[in-house]
Coordinates of N, CA and C in Angstrom, one line a residue:
P1 N 151.0 83.5 198.0 CA 151.9 84.5 199.3 C 151.7 85.8 199.3
L2 N 152.2 87.3 200.6 CA 152.1 88.4 200.0 C 153.2 88.8 199.7
D3 N 153.7 89.9 198.3 CA 155.2 90.9 198.2 C 155.8 91.3 199.2
P4 N 157.6 90.8 199.1 CA 158.3 91.1 200.4 C 158.1 92.6 200.4
Q5 N 158.2 93.0 199.0 CA 158.2 94.5 199.5 C 156.8 95.4 199.6
I6 N 155.2 94.1 199.5 CA 154.3 95.6 199.3 C 153.8 94.9 201.2
F7 N 154.8 93.5 201.5 CA 154.4 93.4 203.0 C 155.7 94.7 203.7
A8 N 156.5 95.9 203.8 CA 157.5 96.1 204.0 C 156.7 97.4 204.2
L9 N 155.5 97.7 202.4 CA 155.3 99.5 202.8 C 154.1 99.0 203.9
R10 N 153.0 97.2 203.8 CA 152.5 97.8 204.9 C 152.7 98.1 206.3
K11 N 153.6 97.1 206.6 CA 154.3 97.4 208.0 C 154.9 98.6 207.7
L12 N 155.5 99.9 207.2 CA 155.5 100.8 207.4 C 154.3 101.9 207.3
E13 N 153.6 102.2 206.6 CA 152.2 102.3 207.1 C 151.8 102.4 207.9
H14 N 152.0 101.3 208.9 CA 151.2 101.1 209.9 C 152.4 101.4 211.6
Y15 N 153.5 101.7 211.0 CA 154.4 102.2 212.6 C 154.7 103.7 212.2
F16 N 154.1 104.6 210.1 CA 154.2 105.9 209.7 C 152.7 106.4 210.1
S17 N 152.2 105.7 211.6 CA 150.3 105.7 211.1 C 150.2 107.3 211.6
P18 N 149.5 108.5 211.4 CA 148.8 109.4 212.3 C 149.1 109.4 214.4
I19 N 149.0 108.0 214.6 CA 149.0 108.5 216.2 C 150.8 108.8 216.2
K20 N 150.8 109.2 217.6 CA 152.3 109.7 217.9 C 152.6 108.5 217.7
P21 N 154.0 108.0 217.2 CA 154.3 107.2 217.2 C 155.3 106.5 218.2
K22 N 155.9 105.3 218.8 CA 156.6 105.2 220.2 C 157.5 104.8 220.3
K23 N 158.6 104.6 220.6 CA 159.6 103.8 220.9 C 160.1 102.8 221.7
T24 N 159.5 102.2 221.1 CA 159.4 101.0 222.3 C 160.4 99.4 221.4
M25 N 160.6 98.2 222.6 CA 161.5 97.1 222.1 C 160.8 96.3 220.8
A26 N 159.0 96.8 221.4 CA 158.9 95.4 220.7 C 158.6 95.5 219.1
T27 N 158.4 97.2 218.9 CA 158.5 97.8 217.5 C 160.0 96.7 216.4
T28 N 160.2 96.7 215.9 CA 161.2 96.8 214.5 C 161.6 97.6 213.6
S29 N 161.0 99.0 213.7 CA 161.5 100.2 212.9 C 161.7 101.3 214.0
F30 N 162.9 102.2 214.2 CA 163.5 102.5 214.5 C 162.7 103.7 214.1
I31 N 162.1 104.0 215.3 CA 161.1 105.9 215.1 C 161.8 106.9 215.6
V32 N 162.3 108.2 215.4 CA 163.0 109.0 216.3 C 161.5 110.1 216.5
E33 N 160.9 110.7 217.6 CA 160.2 111.3 217.7 C 160.1 113.3 217.2
D34 N 161.2 113.0 218.0 CA 162.0 114.6 217.9 C 162.0 115.2 216.2
R35 N 162.4 114.2 215.2 CA 163.0 114.4 214.2 C 162.7 112.9 213.2
L36 N 161.6 113.2 212.9 CA 160.8 111.8 212.3 C 161.4 111.3 211.0
M37 N 162.0 112.8 210.3 CA 162.8 111.8 209.1 C 164.0 111.1 209.1
M38 N 164.6 111.3 210.5 CA 165.3 110.1 210.9 C 165.4 109.0 210.9
S39 N 163.9 108.4 211.2 CA 162.7 107.2 211.1 C 163.5 106.4 210.0
R40 N 163.4 104.7 210.3 CA 163.7 103.9 209.5 C 162.6 102.5 209.6
I41 N 163.0 101.9 208.3 CA 161.8 100.7 208.5 C 162.8 99.2 209.6
S42 N 164.2 99.8 210.1 CA 164.8 99.0 210.3 C 165.5 99.3 211.6
T43 N 165.5 98.6 212.7 CA 166.7 99.6 213.7 C 167.9 99.3 212.8
S44 N 167.9 97.8 212.6 CA 169.6 97.6 212.1 C 169.8 98.4 210.5
A45 N 169.2 99.0 209.8 CA 169.4 98.9 208.9 C 169.0 100.2 208.2
I46 N 169.5 100.6 207.1 CA 168.4 102.0 206.8 C 168.0 101.0 204.5
T47 N 167.0 101.5 204.7 CA 166.2 100.7 203.5 C 167.0 102.0 201.6
V48 N 167.8 101.0 201.2 CA 167.8 101.7 199.6 C 166.9 101.7 198.6
T49 N 166.3 103.0 197.9 CA 165.0 102.3 197.2 C 165.5 102.3 196.2
Q50 N 166.2 103.0 195.8 CA 166.8 103.4 194.6 C 167.8 103.4 194.5
I51 N 169.1 102.6 193.2 CA 170.4 103.2 193.2 C 170.5 104.0 191.6
I52 N 170.3 105.1 191.4 CA 170.6 106.2 190.8 C 172.5 105.9 189.5
P53 N 172.5 105.6 188.2 CA 174.0 105.8 188.1 C 173.9 107.1 187.7
H54 N 176.2 107.1 188.7 CA 176.2 108.2 188.1 C 177.0 108.5 187.2
G55 N 177.1 110.1 187.3 CA 177.9 110.0 185.7 C 179.6 109.5 185.7
V56 N 180.0 109.3 185.0 CA 181.2 108.6 184.5 C 182.6 109.3 183.1
K57 N 183.4 109.5 184.1 CA 183.9 110.9 183.3 C 184.5 109.7 182.3
A58 N 184.6 110.9 181.2 CA 184.6 110.8 179.4 C 186.0 111.3 178.6
Y59 N 187.1 111.1 178.6 CA 188.0 111.6 178.4 C 187.4 112.3 177.1
G60 N 188.2 113.6 176.0 CA 188.4 113.9 175.2 C 188.1 112.9 173.8
C61 N 188.3 113.5 172.4 CA 188.3 112.2 171.6 C 189.3 112.8 171.3
C62 N 190.5 112.9 171.7 CA 191.8 113.1 171.6 C 192.7 112.5 172.3
A63 N 192.0 112.2 173.4 CA 192.9 110.8 174.0 C 192.8 109.6 173.5
C64 N 193.4 109.0 173.6 CA 193.8 108.1 172.8 C 195.0 106.7 173.6
C65 N 194.9 107.1 175.0 CA 195.9 105.5 175.7 C 195.8 106.0 176.9
Y66 N 196.3 105.9 177.3 CA 197.0 106.0 179.3 C 198.0 106.2 179.8
A67 N 198.0 107.4 180.8 CA 199.6 107.3 181.2 C 200.1 106.2 181.8
P68 N 201.3 106.2 181.9 CA 201.9 104.5 182.4 C 201.9 105.5 184.0
A69 N 201.7 104.0 184.7 CA 201.8 103.9 186.0 C 202.5 104.5 186.9
M70 N 203.9 104.7 186.8 CA 204.8 105.3 187.6 C 205.2 106.7 186.7
C71 N 204.6 107.6 185.8 CA 204.3 109.3 185.3 C 203.1 109.7 184.6
P72 N 202.2 109.0 185.8 CA 201.3 110.1 185.6 C 200.8 111.0 184.8
G73 N 203.0 112.4 185.0 CA 202.8 113.5 184.8 C 202.3 113.4 183.3
C74 N 202.4 112.7 182.4 CA 201.6 112.8 181.4 C 200.5 112.4 180.9
A75 N 199.9 112.6 181.4 CA 198.4 113.5 181.7 C 198.5 114.4 181.4
A76 N 199.1 114.9 181.4 CA 198.9 116.7 181.1 C 198.8 116.8 179.6
F77 N 199.0 116.0 179.1 CA 199.3 116.6 177.6 C 197.4 116.1 177.1
P78 N 196.9 116.8 176.6 CA 195.5 116.3 175.7 C 195.1 114.9 175.3
C79 N 196.0 114.2 175.1 CA 195.8 112.6 173.9 C 196.4 111.9 174.8
I80 N 196.5 111.8 176.2 CA 196.6 110.6 177.2 C 195.5 110.9 178.8
K81 N 195.1 109.6 178.5 CA 194.2 109.7 179.8 C 195.2 109.6 181.7
D82 N 194.6 109.6 182.4 CA 195.1 110.0 184.1 C 195.9 108.2 183.2
P83 N 196.5 107.6 184.2 CA 196.7 106.1 184.7 C 195.4 105.1 184.4
E84 N 195.4 104.6 183.6 CA 194.5 103.1 183.9 C 193.7 102.5 185.1
Y85 N 194.7 102.8 186.5 CA 194.5 102.1 187.4 C 193.3 102.7 188.2
I86 N 193.8 103.9 188.3 CA 193.5 104.9 189.3 C 192.0 106.1 188.3
V87 N 191.5 105.5 186.8 CA 190.8 105.6 186.2 C 189.9 104.4 187.4
K88 N 190.3 103.6 187.1 CA 189.2 102.8 187.0 C 188.8 102.1 188.8
E89 N 190.1 103.2 189.9 CA 189.2 103.3 191.5 C 188.8 104.2 191.5
M90 N 188.9 105.7 190.6 CA 188.2 106.8 191.3 C 186.2 105.8 190.4
E91 N 186.4 105.0 189.6 CA 184.9 104.8 189.1 C 183.7 103.6 189.9
A92 N 184.8 103.4 190.7 CA 184.2 102.2 191.1 C 184.5 102.8 192.6
S93 N 184.2 104.0 192.9 CA 184.2 104.2 194.2 C 183.1 105.5 194.1
K94 N 182.9 105.6 192.8 CA 181.4 106.3 192.8 C 180.6 105.9 193.1
Y95 N 178.9 106.1 194.1 CA 177.6 105.6 193.9 C 176.5 106.6 194.3
I96 N 175.7 106.5 193.9 CA 173.8 107.6 194.3 C 172.8 106.7 194.6
Y97 N 172.7 106.8 196.0 CA 171.7 105.8 196.9 C 170.7 106.3 196.9
V98 N 169.7 106.2 196.8 CA 168.8 107.2 197.7 C 167.7 106.1 198.0
R99 N 167.7 107.1 199.6 CA 167.5 105.6 200.2 C 165.9 106.2 200.8
E100 N 165.2 105.7 201.9 CA 164.6 105.6 202.6 C 164.1 107.2 202.8
N101 N 164.8 107.3 203.5 CA 164.6 108.8 204.1 C 166.2 110.2 203.6
S102 N 166.6 109.6 202.7 CA 167.9 110.5 203.1 C 168.2 109.8 201.1
I103 N 169.1 110.8 200.7 CA 170.4 110.3 199.7 C 171.7 110.3 199.7
E104 N 172.5 110.2 199.6 CA 173.9 109.7 199.9 C 174.6 109.0 198.7
W105 N 175.5 110.0 198.7 CA 176.8 109.8 197.1 C 177.6 110.4 197.4
N106 N 178.7 110.0 196.7 CA 180.3 109.8 196.9 C 181.0 110.6 195.8
D107 N 181.8 111.1 195.4 CA 182.5 112.6 195.0 C 183.4 111.9 195.3
P108 N 184.4 111.3 195.0 CA 185.9 111.5 195.3 C 187.0 111.8 194.2
H109 N 187.6 112.2 194.9 CA 189.0 113.4 194.3 C 190.0 111.9 194.1
K110 N 191.0 113.1 193.1 CA 192.2 111.8 193.4 C 193.4 112.7 194.6
T111 N 193.9 111.6 195.3 CA 194.9 111.9 195.9 C 196.7 111.3 195.8
S112 N 197.0 112.0 196.1 CA 198.9 111.2 196.4 C 198.6 110.0 197.2
K113 N 199.1 108.9 197.1 CA 198.6 107.1 197.7 C 199.9 108.1 199.0
E114 N 199.5 107.0 200.0 CA 201.2 107.1 201.1 C 202.3 106.2 200.0
G115 N 203.4 107.1 201.2 CA 204.6 106.9 200.6 C 205.4 107.1 201.3
D116 N 207.3 107.4 200.7 CA 208.0 107.8 201.8 C 208.4 109.2 201.4
C117 N 207.7 110.0 200.7 CA 208.4 111.5 200.7 C 207.0 112.0 201.5
C118 N 207.8 112.0 202.7 CA 207.5 112.8 203.3 C 205.7 112.3 203.8
G119 N 205.5 111.1 203.5 CA 204.4 110.4 203.8 C 203.1 110.0 202.9
Q120 N 203.9 110.7 201.0 CA 204.0 110.7 200.3 C 204.1 109.9 199.0
S121 N 203.4 109.3 198.2 CA 204.5 109.0 197.1 C 203.9 110.2 196.3
L122 N 205.1 110.0 195.3 CA 205.6 110.6 193.8 C 204.9 110.6 192.3
C123 N 204.6 109.1 192.8 CA 203.4 108.8 191.2 C 202.0 108.0 192.0
L124 N 202.5 107.4 192.3 CA 200.9 107.0 193.0 C 199.8 107.9 193.1
F125 N 199.0 106.9 192.2 CA 197.6 108.1 193.3 C 196.7 106.7 193.8
R126 N 195.6 107.3 195.1 CA 194.4 107.1 195.1 C 193.5 107.1 195.4
A127 N 192.1 107.3 195.0 CA 190.4 107.8 195.4 C 190.1 108.3 197.1
Q128 N 190.0 109.4 196.6 CA 189.7 109.5 198.2 C 188.3 109.6 198.7
D129 N 187.3 108.9 199.2 CA 186.3 109.5 199.4 C 185.8 110.8 199.5
K130 N 184.4 110.9 199.4 CA 183.9 112.9 199.7 C 182.4 112.0 199.6
V131 N 182.0 111.7 201.0 CA 180.1 110.8 201.0 C 179.8 111.9 201.8
S132 N 178.9 112.4 201.2 CA 178.1 113.3 200.9 C 176.2 112.7 201.6
V133 N 176.0 113.2 202.9 CA 174.5 112.6 203.0 C 173.2 114.2 202.8
L134 N 171.9 113.9 202.6 CA 171.1 114.9 202.9 C 169.6 114.2 202.6
Y135 N 169.3 114.2 204.3 CA 168.0 114.1 204.3 C 166.9 114.8 203.7
F136 N 165.7 114.3 203.4 CA 164.7 115.1 202.9 C 163.9 116.0 203.4
D137 N 163.8 116.6 205.1 CA 163.1 117.3 205.5 C 164.3 118.5 205.9
D138 N 165.3 118.5 205.5 CA 166.5 119.5 205.4 C 165.5 120.6 204.1
P139 N 165.5 122.1 205.0 CA 165.4 123.1 204.9 C 166.5 123.4 202.5
M140 N 168.2 122.9 203.3 CA 168.6 122.8 201.9 C 167.6 122.0 200.5
F141 N 166.8 121.4 201.1 CA 166.4 120.6 200.6 C 165.4 120.2 199.2
D142 N 165.4 122.1 198.8 CA 164.4 122.4 198.0 C 163.8 121.7 197.1
R143 N 165.0 123.0 195.8 CA 165.0 122.9 194.1 C 166.2 122.0 194.1
I144 N 165.2 120.8 192.9 CA 165.9 120.0 192.6 C 166.3 120.5 191.1
T145 N 166.8 120.9 190.4 CA 167.4 121.8 188.7 C 168.3 120.6 188.2
D146 N 168.1 121.0 186.8 CA 169.1 119.7 185.9 C 170.3 121.5 185.7
K147 N 171.4 121.1 186.1 CA 171.9 122.6 185.3 C 173.4 121.3 185.3
S148 N 173.4 120.7 184.0 CA 174.0 120.2 183.1 C 174.6 121.5 182.1
R149 N 175.9 121.9 181.9 CA 175.9 122.1 180.8 C 176.0 122.5 179.7
C150 N 175.4 123.0 178.8 CA 175.4 123.5 177.7 C 175.7 122.5 176.7
C151 N 175.8 122.6 175.4 CA 175.5 121.0 174.8 C 176.6 120.5 175.1
N152 N 176.3 120.3 176.6 CA 177.2 118.3 177.6 C 177.2 117.4 175.7
D153 N 176.8 116.5 175.4 CA 177.5 116.0 174.9 C 178.3 116.1 174.3
C154 N 178.2 116.9 173.3 CA 178.9 117.7 172.4 C 180.0 118.0 172.9
R155 N 180.2 119.0 174.6 CA 181.3 119.3 174.4 C 182.4 118.4 175.3
T156 N 181.3 117.1 176.2 CA 182.0 115.6 176.9 C 182.6 114.9 175.1
F157 N 182.4 114.9 174.3 CA 182.6 114.2 173.6 C 184.4 115.2 172.3
C158 N 183.9 116.2 172.6 CA 185.3 117.0 172.2 C 186.6 117.4 173.1
F159 N 185.4 117.6 174.5 CA 187.1 117.6 175.4 C 186.9 117.0 176.7
G160 N 185.8 116.2 177.1 CA 185.8 115.2 178.4 C 185.1 115.6 179.1
G161 N 184.6 114.9 180.3 CA 183.3 115.7 180.8 C 182.8 114.4 182.1
E162 N 182.3 114.5 182.9 CA 181.8 113.6 183.9 C 179.9 113.4 183.4
G163 N 179.4 113.5 182.9 CA 177.9 113.5 183.2 C 177.2 114.5 183.0
E164 N 176.1 114.4 183.3 CA 175.2 115.7 183.3 C 175.3 116.1 185.1
M165 N 174.1 117.2 185.4 CA 174.7 117.4 186.7 C 173.5 117.7 186.8
V166 N 173.2 117.7 188.4 CA 172.2 117.5 188.8 C 172.1 119.2 190.0
Q167 N 171.4 120.1 190.2 CA 171.8 120.7 192.0 C 171.2 120.7 192.7
I168 N 170.7 120.4 194.2 CA 169.6 121.1 194.6 C 170.1 121.8 196.1
D169 N 169.5 123.0 196.5 CA 169.9 124.4 196.9 C 167.9 124.6 197.4
S170 N 168.7 126.0 197.8 CA 167.0 126.7 197.9 C 166.5 128.2 198.2
K171 N 166.0 128.6 197.9 CA 165.9 129.8 197.0 C 165.4 130.7 198.4
F172 N 164.6 131.3 198.5 CA 163.9 132.2 199.4 C 163.9 134.0 199.3
C173 N 163.2 135.0 199.5 CA 163.0 135.6 199.7 C 163.0 136.6 197.8
C174 N 161.3 135.8 197.9 CA 161.1 135.1 196.4 C 162.2 136.1 195.5
G175 N 163.8 134.3 195.5 CA 163.9 134.4 194.5 C 165.6 134.7 194.5
C176 N 165.8 135.4 195.1 CA 166.5 136.8 195.6 C 167.4 136.1 196.2
C177 N 167.8 135.5 197.0 CA 168.9 135.3 197.8 C 168.8 133.2 198.0
Y178 N 170.2 132.5 197.7 CA 169.6 131.2 198.2 C 170.2 131.2 199.2
R179 N 169.8 129.6 200.6 CA 170.2 129.8 201.3 C 171.2 129.0 201.8
G180 N 171.8 129.0 202.8 CA 173.0 128.7 203.2 C 173.5 127.3 204.0
E181 N 174.3 126.7 204.1 CA 174.5 126.0 205.3 C 174.8 126.0 206.1
I182 N 175.4 127.1 206.4 CA 175.3 127.8 207.5 C 174.6 129.7 208.0
F183 N 174.5 130.3 208.4 CA 174.3 131.7 209.5 C 174.5 132.2 208.2
L184 N 174.2 132.4 206.9 CA 173.8 132.9 205.6 C 173.5 132.7 204.5
C185 N 172.9 134.2 204.3 CA 171.9 133.2 202.8 C 172.5 134.7 201.3
V186 N 172.7 134.6 200.2 CA 173.8 134.8 199.6 C 172.8 135.6 198.7
P187 N 172.6 136.4 197.6 CA 172.7 137.1 196.5 C 172.7 136.2 195.6
V188 N 171.2 136.0 195.1 CA 171.4 135.4 193.7 C 172.3 135.9 192.7
C189 N 172.8 137.6 192.7 CA 173.6 137.8 191.7 C 175.4 137.3 192.3
C190 N 175.5 135.9 193.3 CA 177.4 136.4 194.1 C 176.8 134.5 193.9
A191 N 176.0 134.6 194.2 CA 176.5 132.2 193.8 C 177.0 131.7 193.2
L192 N 177.1 132.2 192.4 CA 178.0 131.0 190.8 C 179.1 130.3 191.6
C193 N 179.3 131.1 192.4 CA 180.6 130.2 192.6 C 181.0 129.9 194.9
C194 N 179.7 130.1 195.0 CA 180.3 129.8 196.5 C 179.2 128.3 196.8
P195 N 180.4 127.5 197.1 CA 179.9 126.0 196.9 C 179.1 125.9 198.2
I196 N 178.5 126.6 198.7 CA 178.0 126.3 201.0 C 176.4 126.3 200.1
I197 N 176.2 127.0 199.2 CA 174.4 126.9 199.1 C 173.8 126.5 198.1
K198 N 175.1 125.1 197.7 CA 174.0 123.9 197.0 C 175.3 123.5 196.6
H199 N 174.9 120.9 196.7 CA 175.0 120.6 196.7 C 174.4 120.3 195.2
Q200 N 176.4 119.3 194.4 CA 176.0 119.3 193.1 C 176.3 117.9 192.6
I201 N 175.5 117.0 192.3 CA 175.6 115.7 191.9 C 175.6 115.0 190.3
K202 N 176.7 114.2 190.4 CA 176.9 113.9 188.8 C 176.5 113.1 188.4
V203 N 174.8 113.0 187.8 CA 174.8 111.9 187.4 C 174.7 111.0 185.6
A204 N 174.2 110.0 185.4 CA 174.5 109.7 184.1 C 173.8 109.9 183.1
K205 N 172.6 110.8 184.0 CA 171.1 111.5 182.8 C 170.1 111.8 183.7
A206 N 169.9 113.7 184.3 CA 170.0 114.1 184.5 C 168.1 114.3 184.9
S207 N 167.3 113.3 184.2 CA 166.0 113.9 183.8 C 165.4 113.6 184.7
E208 N 166.2 111.9 184.9 CA 165.4 110.6 186.0 C 166.0 110.5 186.7
A209 N 167.0 111.3 187.4 CA 167.6 111.4 188.1 C 166.6 112.7 189.1
I210 N 166.4 113.3 187.9 CA 165.5 114.5 188.9 C 164.4 113.6 189.5
R211 N 163.6 112.8 188.1 CA 162.3 112.2 188.3 C 162.1 111.5 190.1
G212 N 163.7 110.5 189.9 CA 163.8 109.7 190.4 C 163.4 109.9 192.4
I213 N 164.6 111.2 192.8 CA 164.5 111.9 193.6 C 163.3 112.5 193.9
K214 N 163.1 113.6 193.1 CA 161.9 113.8 193.2 C 161.1 113.3 194.3
E215 N 160.9 111.9 193.4 CA 159.4 111.1 193.8 C 159.4 110.1 195.0
A216 N 161.0 110.4 195.7 CA 161.3 110.0 196.7 C 161.0 111.0 197.7
R217 N 161.4 111.6 197.3 CA 161.2 112.9 198.8 C 159.9 112.7 198.9
D218 N 158.7 113.0 197.8 CA 157.2 113.7 198.2 C 156.8 111.9 199.1
N219 N 157.5 111.2 198.4 CA 156.9 109.9 199.1 C 157.4 109.5 200.9
A220 N 158.9 109.9 201.4 CA 158.6 110.2 202.6 C 158.4 110.9 203.2
K221 N 158.0 112.0 202.0 CA 157.3 113.5 203.3 C 155.3 112.7 203.6
E222 N 155.0 112.1 202.9 CA 153.8 111.9 203.0 C 153.7 111.0 204.3
R223 N 154.5 109.5 204.1 CA 154.6 108.3 204.5 C 154.3 109.2 205.8
M224 N 155.5 110.1 206.3 CA 155.8 110.6 208.0 C 155.0 112.1 208.3
Q225 N 154.4 112.1 207.0 CA 153.3 112.9 207.6 C 154.2 114.5 208.0
I226 N 155.2 114.6 207.1 CA 156.1 115.9 206.9 C 155.3 117.0 205.9
K227 N 155.2 118.6 205.8 CA 154.8 118.9 205.5 C 155.9 119.7 204.4

């Protein structure tokens, strides 16, 4: 019998052939003529082609215990971690999905849980999701680089960290300016702390993540005949 993955690829090649695709009720693919990168194999689902291991928060070598759930302020001391329940919830909320036409990731942050003090709890926390999606044909999706800090392993052991860092951005004007998300260009000399010119993803291994993302982007563009 034909392998299901091979069958799916052949079916995708058929629908994304050089002939201009049409959206008809007879097809099982969802084809967007005005922006082909938004197309997908199935009308009712988006295919995840790869799951990239996300960066895991690590505490420094001095941290030896978790703060009590009802006294999270103890985590201000270098030898005490955040409450165990919020550490687990934050890690469980993270993911990095390479999809058939884009990359999606969740980089949650810690916030106050619902409570009785102006709607907020004074002691308990929860994970607040921060989901980002970047399609492979986005002009911002140009360079994919390793921006992990120098001596990351050693610094993580001593002071803590959240894995390695992959940065996605776009330069133009002979590499002198960054392309922004709005009508803005930022000179390279002013780009260090500017959040609107880059997407940063915390991963377990930057080199493997970069290779996987580049392959998925290039394959998607070739499949959909996008230059």
